[in-house]
Amino acid sequence: MRIVVLTGGIGGAKFLVGVRARARAIGADVTAVVNVGDDVRMHGLQICPDLDSVMYTLGGAHDPERGWGRVGETWVVKEELAAYGAEPSWFGLGDKDTATHLVRTQMLTAGYPLSAVTAALCDRWKPGVTMLPSTDDRLETHVVVDLDGERKAIHFQEWWVRYRSALPTHRFVFVGADAAKPAPGVLEAIAAADVVLIAPSNPVVSIAPILAVAEVRDAIAGGPAPVIGVSPIIGGSPVRGMADKCLATVGVEVTAAGVGGLYGARSDGGLLDGWLVDSSDSSATVPGVPTQAVPLWMSSEAATAQMVADALALAGLA
Ligand code: FO1
């Protein structure tokens, strides 16, 4: 069996740990198509937060408290940059993390595409799933806000890390999406998949930028594999992060049903063949989409693996 997962953010990385566990139990293989909209160039280094979250989490090196970056991290480089007054000082560059960015930036500068860089980094971390960026092209999430008395677009990282999403926010723009092509292997993985899972990631800034690559969305919507989404909203609020702020900005109700409706039923030109919601949202319905209520708290690898088993069952698979 071949499983493809659309993922981004910290929750998406955690979900992938369960997908890997379930895949090992049933002898399936997993391809993660990972969001690149959070990627940002800082201090001359190319930083890929969602790719690194998946790589570190599945590589057993992530910091479980912080959610992002490395466990046992130190911050000497960050302090030295601040001592020079080098901006941005609001973004946390860890020393161990900086080595990843140095290797990635050096390879990108040498002309390797992001997908090849990611594969090279995974030689060390051995995540146990195939990791593909959604695209090798530039695609960045920018946020249109009111700031210093004017309306302007700032990078997602500045919106989230510097301003904690606490600005008047008008819309999200996926810069470069129109020209972006799927990374090598993405369309092939989707075409060969027995199931496509949408991780319980932020639907607006983690999943939407993946679907903004038109050929990726078309391959999923028009592909043979059933598409099962997992709700990132439990009992009316996101488990962590800023999905509520993002959903409010795009005018979607912060509920399991609201997000299911955002992805839409495949029969209606949307994506979903099934929608997994938490037991506390058992009354949630999405027109045209079979919905199942199961425990969605990723409280352990086993609990997450069970969610994945439930999603596969909803797809009519093992
Ligand atoms: N998140 C923060 O809240 N503060 C930070 O200083 C920060 C630094 C950082 C550095 C590298 C990296 O890969 C992720 C980092 N994140 C930080 C997390 C990041 O902003 C988000 O987790 C991702 O963009 C996913 O939402």
Coordinates of N, CA and C and ligand atoms in Angstrom, one line a residue, residues 9-10 38 47-50 52-53 68-69 90-93 97 101 156-157 160-161 164 206 242, ligand 1:
G9 N 3.7 22.3 9.3 CA 3.6 22.7 10.7 C 4.0 21.6 11.7
I10 N 3.9 21.9 13.0 CA 4.3 21.0 14.0 C 3.4 19.9 14.2
D38 N 6.3 28.4 4.4 CA 6.9 29.1 5.6 C 8.3 29.4 5.3
I47 N 15.8 28.9 5.2 CA 15.3 28.2 6.3 C 13.9 27.6 5.9
C48 N 13.8 26.3 6.1 CA 12.6 25.5 5.7 C 11.9 24.9 6.9
P49 N 11.1 25.7 7.6 CA 10.6 25.2 8.9 C 9.8 23.9 8.8
D50 N 8.9 23.8 7.8 CA 8.0 22.6 7.8 C 8.8 21.4 7.4
D52 N 12.0 21.0 8.0 CA 12.8 20.6 9.2 C 12.0 20.0 10.3
S53 N 10.8 20.5 10.5 CA 9.9 19.9 11.6 C 9.7 18.4 11.3
W68 N 9.4 23.2 17.6 CA 10.2 23.3 16.4 C 11.7 23.3 16.8
G69 N 12.6 23.1 15.8 CA 14.0 23.1 16.1 C 14.4 21.9 16.9
W90 N 14.4 38.9 16.1 CA 13.2 38.3 16.7 C 13.1 36.8 16.2
F91 N 13.9 36.3 15.3 CA 13.8 35.0 14.9 C 14.8 34.1 15.5
G92 N 14.4 33.0 16.1 CA 15.3 32.1 16.9 C 16.2 31.2 16.0
L93 N 17.4 31.5 15.8 CA 18.3 30.6 15.0 C 19.1 29.8 16.1
D97 N 20.6 24.0 14.6 CA 19.7 24.3 13.4 C 20.5 25.0 12.3
H101 N 20.9 24.8 8.0 CA 20.6 25.9 7.1 C 21.9 26.2 6.3
F156 N 5.2 35.5 6.3 CA 4.5 34.7 7.3 C 5.3 34.6 8.6
Q157 N 6.6 34.4 8.5 CA 7.4 34.2 9.7 C 7.4 35.5 10.5
W160 N 4.0 35.7 12.3 CA 3.7 34.7 13.3 C 4.8 34.8 14.4
V161 N 6.0 34.9 14.1 CA 7.1 34.9 15.2 C 7.2 36.3 15.8
R164 N 3.2 37.5 16.6 CA 2.3 36.5 17.1 C 0.9 36.6 16.5
S206 N -0.7 26.0 6.0 CA 0.1 24.8 5.8 C -0.4 23.9 4.6
M242 N -2.0 28.8 15.2 CA -2.9 30.0 15.0 C -3.9 29.7 13.9
Ligands
FO1_1 N1 8.8 29.8 16.0 C1 8.7 30.7 16.9 O1 7.6 30.9 17.5 N2 9.8 31.5 17.3 C2 11.0 31.4 16.6 O2 11.9 32.1 16.9 C3 11.1 30.4 15.6 C4 12.3 30.2 15.0 C5 12.4 29.1 14.0 C6 13.6 28.8 13.4 C7 13.6 27.7 12.5 C8 12.5 27.0 12.2 O3 12.6 25.9 11.3 C9 11.3 27.3 12.8 C10 11.2 28.3 13.7 N3 10.0 28.6 14.4 C11 9.9 29.6 15.3 C12 8.8 27.9 14.1 C13 8.1 28.4 12.8 O4 7.9 29.7 12.8 C14 6.8 27.6 12.6 O5 6.8 26.5 13.4 C15 6.7 27.0 11.2 O6 6.8 28.0 10.3 C16 5.4 26.2 11.2 O7 4.3 26.9 11.5

